[in-house]
GROMACS .gro file of C-alpha atoms in nm:
model
  404
    1MET     CA    1   1.022   9.237  -2.151
    2ALA     CA    2   1.146   9.482  -1.905
    3PHE     CA    3   1.464   9.420  -1.687
    4PRO     CA    4   1.590   9.583  -1.357
    5SER     CA    5   1.859   9.800  -1.447
    6TYR     CA    6   2.128   9.588  -1.252
    7LEU     CA    7   2.022   9.295  -1.472
    8VAL     CA    8   2.074   9.501  -1.807
    9PRO     CA    9   2.446   9.480  -1.921
   10ASN     CA   10   2.641   9.749  -2.038
   11LEU     CA   11   2.754   9.820  -2.397
   12TRP     CA   12   3.108   9.671  -2.355
   13THR     CA   13   2.924   9.330  -2.189
   14LEU     CA   14   2.686   9.317  -2.499
   15THR     CA   15   2.982   9.368  -2.754
   16LEU     CA   16   3.149   9.110  -2.596
   17LEU     CA   17   2.869   8.879  -2.590
   18THR     CA   18   2.809   8.931  -2.939
   19LEU     CA   19   3.158   8.815  -3.034
   20LEU     CA   20   3.137   8.518  -2.809
   21ALA     CA   21   2.787   8.424  -2.981
   22ALA     CA   22   2.957   8.451  -3.322
   23SER     CA   23   3.267   8.204  -3.222
   24VAL     CA   24   3.036   7.977  -3.032
   25GLN     CA   25   2.783   7.957  -3.325
   26SER     CA   26   3.049   7.819  -3.556
   27ASN     CA   27   3.063   7.512  -3.329
   28PHE     CA   28   2.683   7.440  -3.368
   29ILE     CA   29   2.449   7.358  -3.626
   30VAL     CA   30   2.120   7.584  -3.665
   31PHE     CA   31   1.836   7.416  -3.822
   32ASP     CA   32   1.598   7.594  -4.028
   33ASP     CA   33   1.316   7.452  -3.828
   34ASP     CA   34   1.450   7.619  -3.496
   35PRO     CA   35   1.180   7.826  -3.338
   36LEU     CA   36   1.446   8.059  -3.169
   37GLN     CA   37   1.662   8.113  -3.474
   38PRO     CA   38   1.622   8.481  -3.560
   39VAL     CA   39   1.510   8.569  -3.906
   40THR     CA   40   1.588   8.907  -4.076
   41GLN     CA   41   1.592   9.040  -4.446
   42ASP     CA   42   1.820   9.278  -4.634
   43GLU     CA   43   1.700   9.648  -4.698
   44THR     CA   44   1.796   9.908  -4.955
   45VAL     CA   45   1.756  10.287  -4.856
   46SER     CA   46   1.860  10.603  -5.035
   47VAL     CA   47   2.085  10.872  -4.872
   48GLY     CA   48   1.846  11.076  -4.630
   49GLY     CA   49   1.610  10.825  -4.613
   50THR     CA   50   1.459  10.595  -4.307
   51VAL     CA   51   1.524  10.204  -4.306
   52THR     CA   52   1.341   9.952  -4.079
   53LEU     CA   53   1.526   9.669  -3.966
   54THR     CA   54   1.313   9.367  -3.817
   55CYS     CA   55   1.431   9.075  -3.630
   56ARG     CA   56   1.170   8.786  -3.581
   57VAL     CA   57   1.180   8.456  -3.374
   58ALA     CA   58   0.896   8.200  -3.406
   59ALA     CA   59   0.875   8.125  -3.036
   60SER     CA   60   0.973   8.306  -2.730
   61ASP     CA   61   1.177   8.159  -2.431
   62ASN     CA   62   1.178   8.519  -2.245
   63SER     CA   63   1.534   8.565  -2.423
   64SER     CA   64   1.584   8.920  -2.529
   65LEU     CA   65   1.633   9.022  -2.917
   66GLN     CA   66   1.947   9.240  -2.970
   67TRP     CA   67   2.060   9.460  -3.288
   68SER     CA   68   2.421   9.553  -3.363
   69ASN     CA   69   2.578   9.772  -3.618
   70THR     CA   70   2.838   9.714  -3.872
   71ALA     CA   71   3.086   9.798  -3.597
   72GLN     CA   72   2.929   9.533  -3.372
   73GLN     CA   73   2.821   9.813  -3.129
   74THR     CA   74   2.463   9.704  -2.965
   75LEU     CA   75   2.202   9.958  -3.080
   76TYR     CA   76   1.912   9.782  -2.893
   77PHE     CA   77   1.870   9.521  -2.634
   78GLY     CA   78   1.506   9.459  -2.618
   79GLU     CA   79   1.330   9.786  -2.534
   80LYS     CA   80   1.676   9.921  -2.419
   81ARG     CA   81   1.862  10.192  -2.625
   82ALA     CA   82   2.218  10.105  -2.592
   83LEU     CA   83   2.398  10.344  -2.818
   84ARG     CA   84   2.305  10.720  -2.792
   85ASP     CA   85   2.232  10.814  -3.161
   86ASN     CA   86   1.901  10.997  -3.194
   87ARG     CA   87   1.880  10.880  -3.547
   88ILE     CA   88   1.816  10.506  -3.433
   89GLN     CA   89   1.459  10.478  -3.265
   90LEU     CA   90   1.273  10.151  -3.140
   91TYR     CA   91   0.975  10.068  -3.369
   92ARG     CA   92   0.852   9.758  -3.218
   93SER     CA   93   0.971   9.537  -2.912
   94THR     CA   94   0.762   9.185  -2.833
   95GLY     CA   95   0.910   8.869  -2.703
   96THR     CA   96   0.926   8.761  -3.073
   97GLU     CA   97   1.018   9.031  -3.264
   98LEU     CA   98   1.275   9.344  -3.243
   99SER     CA   99   1.241   9.639  -3.491
  100ILE     CA  100   1.443   9.971  -3.484
  101THR     CA  101   1.454  10.250  -3.743
  102ILE     CA  102   1.739  10.441  -3.879
  103GLY     CA  103   1.653  10.776  -4.007
  104ASN     CA  104   1.856  11.032  -4.219
  105VAL     CA  105   2.050  10.720  -4.332
  106GLN     CA  106   2.402  10.823  -4.475
  107LEU     CA  107   2.657  10.633  -4.692
  108SER     CA  108   2.842  10.534  -4.383
  109ASP     CA  109   2.555  10.332  -4.261
  110GLU     CA  110   2.590  10.056  -4.525
  111GLY     CA  111   2.695   9.734  -4.417
  112GLU     CA  112   2.588   9.409  -4.233
  113TYR     CA  113   2.375   9.446  -3.910
  114THR     CA  114   2.345   9.167  -3.666
  115CYS     CA  115   2.058   9.031  -3.470
  116SER     CA  116   2.106   8.801  -3.149
  117ILE     CA  117   1.909   8.618  -2.933
  118PHE     CA  118   2.100   8.513  -2.599
  119THR     CA  119   2.011   8.166  -2.561
  120MET     CA  120   2.236   7.866  -2.539
  121PRO     CA  121   2.398   7.883  -2.796
  122VAL     CA  122   2.355   8.218  -2.888
  123ARG     CA  123   2.186   8.267  -3.228
  124THR     CA  124   2.229   8.544  -3.478
  125ALA     CA  125   2.101   8.633  -3.813
  126ARG     CA  126   2.234   8.942  -4.040
  127ALA     CA  127   2.078   9.185  -4.249
  128THR     CA  128   2.265   9.373  -4.529
  129VAL     CA  129   2.150   9.741  -4.566
  130THR     CA  130   2.248   9.888  -4.890
  131VAL     CA  131   2.241  10.263  -4.900
  132LEU     CA  132   2.190  10.421  -5.253
  133GLY     CA  133   2.366  10.762  -5.329
  134VAL     CA  134   2.100  10.975  -5.489
  135PRO     CA  135   2.244  11.154  -5.815
  136GLY     CA  136   2.229  11.532  -5.848
  137LYS     CA  137   2.040  11.712  -6.110
  138PRO     CA  138   2.201  11.676  -6.444
  139GLN     CA  139   2.368  11.991  -6.596
  140ILE     CA  140   2.420  12.037  -6.979
  141SER     CA  141   2.723  12.255  -7.098
  142GLY     CA  142   2.883  12.262  -7.444
  143TYR     CA  143   2.635  12.486  -7.596
  144GLU     CA  144   2.742  12.864  -7.621
  145ASP     CA  145   2.569  13.045  -7.931
  146THR     CA  146   2.314  12.961  -8.228
  147VAL     CA  147   2.450  12.712  -8.464
  148GLN     CA  148   2.429  12.756  -8.869
  149GLU     CA  149   2.200  12.509  -9.045
  150GLY     CA  150   2.394  12.202  -9.125
  151GLY     CA  151   2.658  12.270  -8.863
  152LYS     CA  152   2.716  12.029  -8.560
  153VAL     CA  153   2.685  12.102  -8.158
  154THR     CA  154   2.839  11.885  -7.916
  155LEU     CA  155   2.660  11.882  -7.548
  156THR     CA  156   2.791  11.736  -7.224
  157CYS     CA  157   2.556  11.604  -6.959
  158THR     CA  158   2.702  11.563  -6.598
  159SER     CA  159   2.556  11.443  -6.295
  160SER     CA  160   2.732  11.379  -5.953
  161GLY     CA  161   2.653  11.168  -5.625
  162SER     CA  162   2.531  10.849  -5.747
  163LYS     CA  163   2.571  10.520  -5.596
  164PRO     CA  164   2.560  10.286  -5.790
  165PRO     CA  165   2.660  10.507  -6.096
  166ALA     CA  166   2.364  10.669  -6.266
  167LYS     CA  167   2.291  10.645  -6.639
  168LEU     CA  168   2.204  10.924  -6.843
  169ARG     CA  169   1.964  10.962  -7.101
  170TRP     CA  170   1.920  11.219  -7.404
  171TYR     CA  171   1.614  11.329  -7.552
  172ARG     CA  172   1.492  11.564  -7.839
  173ASN     CA  173   1.142  11.670  -7.781
  174GLN     CA  174   1.060  11.360  -7.591
  175GLU     CA  175   1.222  11.144  -7.862
  176GLU     CA  176   1.534  10.970  -7.707
  177LEU     CA  177   1.845  11.000  -7.873
  178THR     CA  178   2.190  10.785  -7.871
  179GLY     CA  179   2.492  10.977  -7.704
  180ARG     CA  180   2.833  10.834  -7.651
  181PRO     CA  181   2.881  10.596  -7.370
  182ASP     CA  182   2.878  10.703  -7.013
  183VAL     CA  183   3.201  10.817  -6.849
  184VAL     CA  184   3.187  10.741  -6.477
  185GLU     CA  185   3.437  10.885  -6.251
  186THR     CA  186   3.505  10.786  -5.844
  187ASN     CA  187   3.463  11.085  -5.651
  188PRO     CA  188   3.762  11.083  -5.416
  189ASP     CA  189   3.593  11.232  -5.098
  190GLU     CA  190   3.308  10.985  -5.092
  191ALA     CA  191   3.180  10.641  -5.257
  192THR     CA  192   3.002  10.807  -5.484
  193TYR     CA  193   3.044  10.871  -5.889
  194THR     CA  194   3.014  11.133  -6.138
  195VAL     CA  195   2.862  11.028  -6.472
  196ILE     CA  196   2.961  11.200  -6.795
  197SER     CA  197   2.775  11.174  -7.144
  198GLU     CA  198   2.824  11.348  -7.474
  199LEU     CA  199   2.576  11.417  -7.741
  200THR     CA  200   2.683  11.546  -8.108
  201LEU     CA  201   2.376  11.667  -8.340
  202THR     CA  202   2.401  11.762  -8.673
  203VAL     CA  203   2.112  12.041  -8.688
  204GLY     CA  204   1.871  12.158  -8.950
  205ARG     CA  205   1.631  12.450  -8.962
  206SER     CA  206   1.361  12.193  -8.817
  207ASP     CA  207   1.575  12.169  -8.500
  208ASP     CA  208   1.546  12.574  -8.424
  209ASN     CA  209   1.384  12.590  -8.065
  210THR     CA  210   1.412  12.249  -7.993
  211LEU     CA  211   1.475  12.142  -7.658
  212ILE     CA  212   1.757  11.889  -7.585
  213GLY     CA  213   1.699  11.697  -7.256
  214CYS     CA  214   1.909  11.489  -7.026
  215ALA     CA  215   1.751  11.269  -6.759
  216VAL     CA  216   1.904  11.076  -6.474
  217ASP     CA  217   1.827  10.680  -6.459
  218HIS     CA  218   1.894  10.573  -6.112
  219PRO     CA  219   1.712  10.313  -5.878
  220SER     CA  220   1.666  10.611  -5.630
  221LEU     CA  221   1.474  10.815  -5.851
  222SER     CA  222   1.141  10.792  -6.022
  223SER     CA  223   1.120  10.816  -6.374
  224GLY     CA  224   1.187  11.170  -6.500
  225GLU     CA  225   1.241  11.310  -6.147
  226LYS     CA  226   1.578  11.466  -6.229
  227TRP     CA  227   1.597  11.625  -6.602
  228THR     CA  228   1.739  11.953  -6.743
  229GLU     CA  229   1.670  12.104  -7.099
  230GLN     CA  230   1.897  12.305  -7.334
  231PRO     CA  231   1.697  12.506  -7.620
  232ILE     CA  232   1.916  12.497  -7.957
  233ARG     CA  233   1.857  12.799  -8.179
  234VAL     CA  234   1.977  12.722  -8.531
  235LEU     CA  235   2.040  12.993  -8.803
  236PHE     CA  236   1.893  12.952  -9.150
  237THR     CA  237   1.831  13.103  -9.485
  238PRO     CA  238   1.464  13.226  -9.515
  239ASP     CA  239   1.165  13.036  -9.719
  240VAL     CA  240   1.038  13.322  -9.929
  241THR     CA  241   0.670  13.303 -10.051
  242ILE     CA  242   0.444  13.619 -10.206
  243GLN     CA  243   0.116  13.679 -10.083
  244PRO     CA  244  -0.152  13.899 -10.267
  245GLN     CA  245  -0.368  14.139 -10.121
  246ASN     CA  246  -0.673  13.934 -10.261
  247ASP     CA  247  -0.715  13.659 -10.534
  248LEU     CA  248  -0.869  13.902 -10.800
  249PRO     CA  249  -0.650  14.183 -10.945
  250ARG     CA  250  -0.897  14.403 -11.121
  251GLU     CA  251  -0.771  14.691 -11.407
  252GLY     CA  252  -0.798  15.022 -11.251
  253GLU     CA  253  -0.804  14.931 -10.884
  254LYS     CA  254  -0.513  14.944 -10.625
  255PHE     CA  255  -0.341  14.605 -10.558
  256ILE     CA  256  -0.075  14.476 -10.308
  257ILE     CA  257   0.153  14.192 -10.297
  258GLN     CA  258   0.378  14.104 -10.002
  259CYS     CA  259   0.698  13.910  -9.979
  260ILE     CA  260   0.704  13.692  -9.671
  261GLY     CA  261   1.042  13.519  -9.566
  262ASN     CA  262   1.073  13.294  -9.279
  263GLY     CA  263   1.420  13.257  -9.164
  264ASN     CA  264   1.625  13.254  -8.845
  265PRO     CA  265   1.708  13.569  -8.842
  266LYS     CA  266   1.421  13.738  -9.005
  267PRO     CA  267   1.503  13.905  -9.339
  268THR     CA  268   1.623  14.273  -9.328
  269SER     CA  269   1.661  14.331  -9.696
  270TYR     CA  270   1.388  14.269  -9.999
  271VAL     CA  271   1.469  14.327 -10.354
  272TRP     CA  272   1.179  14.330 -10.608
  273GLN     CA  273   1.224  14.271 -10.980
  274ARG     CA  274   1.011  14.172 -11.263
  275LYS     CA  275   1.083  13.876 -11.472
  276ASP     CA  276   1.223  13.970 -11.839
  277GLY     CA  277   1.163  14.364 -11.757
  278GLU     CA  278   1.155  14.672 -11.560
  279LEU     CA  279   0.907  14.736 -11.250
  280PRO     CA  280   0.578  14.914 -11.381
  281LEU     CA  281   0.620  15.305 -11.337
  282LEU     CA  282   0.321  15.320 -11.123
  283ALA     CA  283   0.452  15.022 -10.897
  284LYS     CA  284   0.606  15.148 -10.567
  285VAL     CA  285   0.829  14.933 -10.354
  286ASP     CA  286   0.797  14.952  -9.966
  287GLY     CA  287   1.023  14.701  -9.812
  288SER     CA  288   0.834  14.370  -9.831
  289PHE     CA  289   0.527  14.508 -10.043
  290LEU     CA  290   0.510  14.599 -10.362
  291LEU     CA  291   0.211  14.869 -10.456
  292PHE     CA  292   0.007  14.898 -10.777
  293GLU     CA  293  -0.179  15.233 -10.736
  294MET     CA  294  -0.374  15.168 -11.047
  295LEU     CA  295  -0.376  14.824 -11.201
  296ASN     CA  296  -0.316  14.806 -11.598
  297LYS     CA  297  -0.321  14.515 -11.833
  298SER     CA  298   0.038  14.600 -11.917
  299ASP     CA  299   0.132  14.533 -11.538
  300ASN     CA  300   0.087  14.139 -11.623
  301GLY     CA  301   0.382  13.962 -11.563
  302VAL     CA  302   0.599  13.720 -11.332
  303TYR     CA  303   0.723  13.946 -11.008
  304LEU     CA  304   1.038  13.815 -10.827
  305CYS     CA  305   1.126  13.896 -10.453
  306GLN     CA  306   1.456  13.824 -10.303
  307ALA     CA  307   1.487  13.829  -9.920
  308ASP     CA  308   1.828  13.838  -9.735
  309ASN     CA  309   1.859  13.748  -9.370
  310GLY     CA  310   2.249  13.773  -9.369
  311ILE     CA  311   2.269  13.422  -9.361
  312GLY     CA  312   2.168  13.345  -9.712
  313LYS     CA  313   1.937  13.475 -10.006
  314MET     CA  314   1.606  13.313 -10.132
  315GLN     CA  315   1.373  13.413 -10.401
  316GLY     CA  316   0.997  13.399 -10.448
  317GLU     CA  317   0.798  13.467 -10.757
  318TYR     CA  318   0.427  13.565 -10.826
  319THR     CA  319   0.229  13.567 -11.163
  320LEU     CA  320   0.031  13.881 -11.195
  321LEU     CA  321  -0.289  13.823 -11.442
  322VAL     CA  322  -0.487  14.174 -11.417
  323GLN     CA  323  -0.894  14.110 -11.497
  324ASP     CA  324  -1.135  14.320 -11.633
  325PRO     CA  325  -1.314  14.563 -11.409
  326THR     CA  326  -1.618  14.384 -11.427
  327ALA     CA  327  -1.473  14.020 -11.333
  328MET     CA  328  -1.626  13.887 -11.029
  329SER     CA  329  -1.401  13.714 -10.756
  330THR     CA  330  -1.412  13.348 -10.739
  331SER     CA  331  -1.539  13.340 -10.373
  332SER     CA  332  -1.838  13.580 -10.503
  333GLY     CA  333  -1.949  13.379 -10.790
  334VAL     CA  334  -1.956  13.061 -10.548
  335ASP     CA  335  -2.172  13.263 -10.319
  336HIS     CA  336  -2.420  13.376 -10.588
  337ALA     CA  337  -2.443  13.008 -10.732
  338VAL     CA  338  -2.505  12.869 -10.349
  339ILE     CA  339  -2.791  13.137 -10.324
  340GLY     CA  340  -2.914  13.056 -10.678
  341GLY     CA  341  -2.928  12.683 -10.591
  342VAL     CA  342  -3.098  12.737 -10.258
  343VAL     CA  343  -3.393  12.959 -10.413
  344ALA     CA  344  -3.429  12.713 -10.692
  345VAL     CA  345  -3.487  12.429 -10.438
  346ILE     CA  346  -3.738  12.639 -10.239
  347VAL     CA  347  -3.942  12.722 -10.569
  348PHE     CA  348  -3.958  12.367 -10.658
  349ILE     CA  349  -4.083  12.241 -10.297
  350LEU     CA  350  -4.377  12.519 -10.339
  351LEU     CA  351  -4.480  12.416 -10.666
  352CYS     CA  352  -4.487  12.029 -10.551
  353LEU     CA  353  -4.706  12.147 -10.253
  354LEU     CA  354  -4.938  12.300 -10.472
  355ILE     CA  355  -4.994  12.055 -10.697
  356VAL     CA  356  -5.040  11.798 -10.410
  357LEU     CA  357  -5.303  12.027 -10.247
  358GLY     CA  358  -5.497  12.076 -10.580
  359ARG     CA  359  -5.519  11.702 -10.623
  360TYR     CA  360  -5.641  11.634 -10.261
  361LEU     CA  361  -5.923  11.901 -10.304
  362ILE     CA  362  -6.048  11.779 -10.624
  363ARG     CA  363  -6.068  11.403 -10.505
  364HIS     CA  364  -6.267  11.526 -10.182
  365LYS     CA  365  -6.518  11.756 -10.350
  366GLY     CA  366  -6.896  11.678 -10.204
  367THR     CA  367  -7.253  11.681 -10.353
  368TYR     CA  368  -7.580  11.728 -10.178
  369LEU     CA  369  -7.970  11.713 -10.295
  370THR     CA  370  -8.222  11.975 -10.178
  371HIS     CA  371  -8.556  11.858 -10.137
  372GLU     CA  372  -8.669  12.093 -10.393
  373ALA     CA  373  -8.455  11.927 -10.657
  374LYS     CA  374  -8.605  11.592 -10.587
  375GLY     CA  375  -8.849  11.574 -10.842
  376CYS     CA  376  -8.948  11.914 -10.922
  377ASP     CA  377  -8.950  11.863 -11.290
  378ASP     CA  378  -9.268  11.676 -11.275
  379ALA     CA  379  -9.449  11.875 -11.015
  380PRO     CA  380  -9.673  12.173 -11.135
  381ASP     CA  381  -9.587  12.366 -10.830
  382ALA     CA  382  -9.378  12.362 -10.515
  383ASP     CA  383  -9.602  12.187 -10.295
  384THR     CA  384  -9.626  11.890 -10.515
  385ALA     CA  385  -9.250  11.917 -10.568
  386ILE     CA  386  -9.195  11.868 -10.164
  387ILE     CA  387  -9.443  11.598 -10.174
  388ASN     CA  388  -9.275  11.421 -10.462
  389ALA     CA  389  -8.936  11.451 -10.280
  390GLU     CA  390  -9.052  11.319  -9.960
  391GLY     CA  391  -9.223  11.020 -10.157
  392GLY     CA  392  -8.889  10.950 -10.319
  393HIS     CA  393  -9.006  11.015 -10.692
  394SER     CA  394  -8.829  10.747 -10.890
  395GLY     CA  395  -8.856  10.927 -11.221
  396ALA     CA  396  -8.703  11.260 -11.077
  397GLU     CA  397  -8.351  11.329 -11.178
  398ASP     CA  398  -8.149  11.461 -10.919
  399LYS     CA  399  -8.046  11.813 -10.896
  400LYS     CA  400  -7.678  11.836 -10.781
  401GLU     CA  401  -7.490  12.127 -10.636
  402TYR     CA  402  -7.128  12.125 -10.616
  403PHE     CA  403  -6.893  12.282 -10.366
  404ILE     CA  404  -6.543  12.296 -10.342
   0.00000   0.00000   0.00000
């Protein structure tokens, strides 16, 4: 409903009317079924967001609705803007509704907003706007250098700017960990909080290159929206294994075994030994490799390799058993056995096919009688034989010819 400019009250007048409405309302009982009683609802919004305030009445008597801020300054009177704040805009204005929006909400916008309708008596309703302070991205401190296996590391996670105070959660490769209770500090310049959490870990070699994460849990954020990670490096002694060049060392052939040390850092020193004796004269040490130029049965024995990475020393062993030159490798023997089995199956199938085919042909061999064979034994000549055959001579014995 539009009003002539001379009918629209100025800001001071509207403010006075709002205060008068509050004092007059205390002398009246407002019933729930009053069709002119404004209805509002509380709203929650994050800093920087937009909130919509809606005021409705069930029926209209042509009276205008009004929104006022926490300082009782009139924001809108019907469709008319009363406060020059570009963040506040008219959303909808009808005879029964007045809705406005407040954009780029700040913490100072929190509080009670009042909707009024200037009837007699003046009726009001209040809506509480709660503004959430959005926490900043968490920061992890306390990790400076690599940690030796079995040592402890203490990490600190900090996030500022939350309201209400955020909750910090610790994770190790997506597995949630339990840290110390959060410490909450009030920021002196604004009504927000800084939250601090500590986590102490005893690390092992399995924690090397593990990601320790800290996540912020807050109503203004979606799950996992603000998260930071810190990789952990752990120093540990090497695990040592000895790997042969192949699984069949044969006499007279060249043979190599390698000492493999998995540690952090990688081993830099390797020491080869032969258990209960000296290394063979023809065996050559080349760092992590032990080379045999020509294997001999006298090279049989247990060989030891010690790897050192500066954190510690670990040892592995390998038993060498030299085979005859004619020995076949296990894999070769397996291949030949498979091939022999396949050939035997094929031969068996072919023999079965031949037997079945032979039996089939024998069962289906046929017979036939020629005209000359019928009664030719009793005929003096060929003409008589033919006549006897056509007459079906009963005493003649059939002559049979077989075909296959």
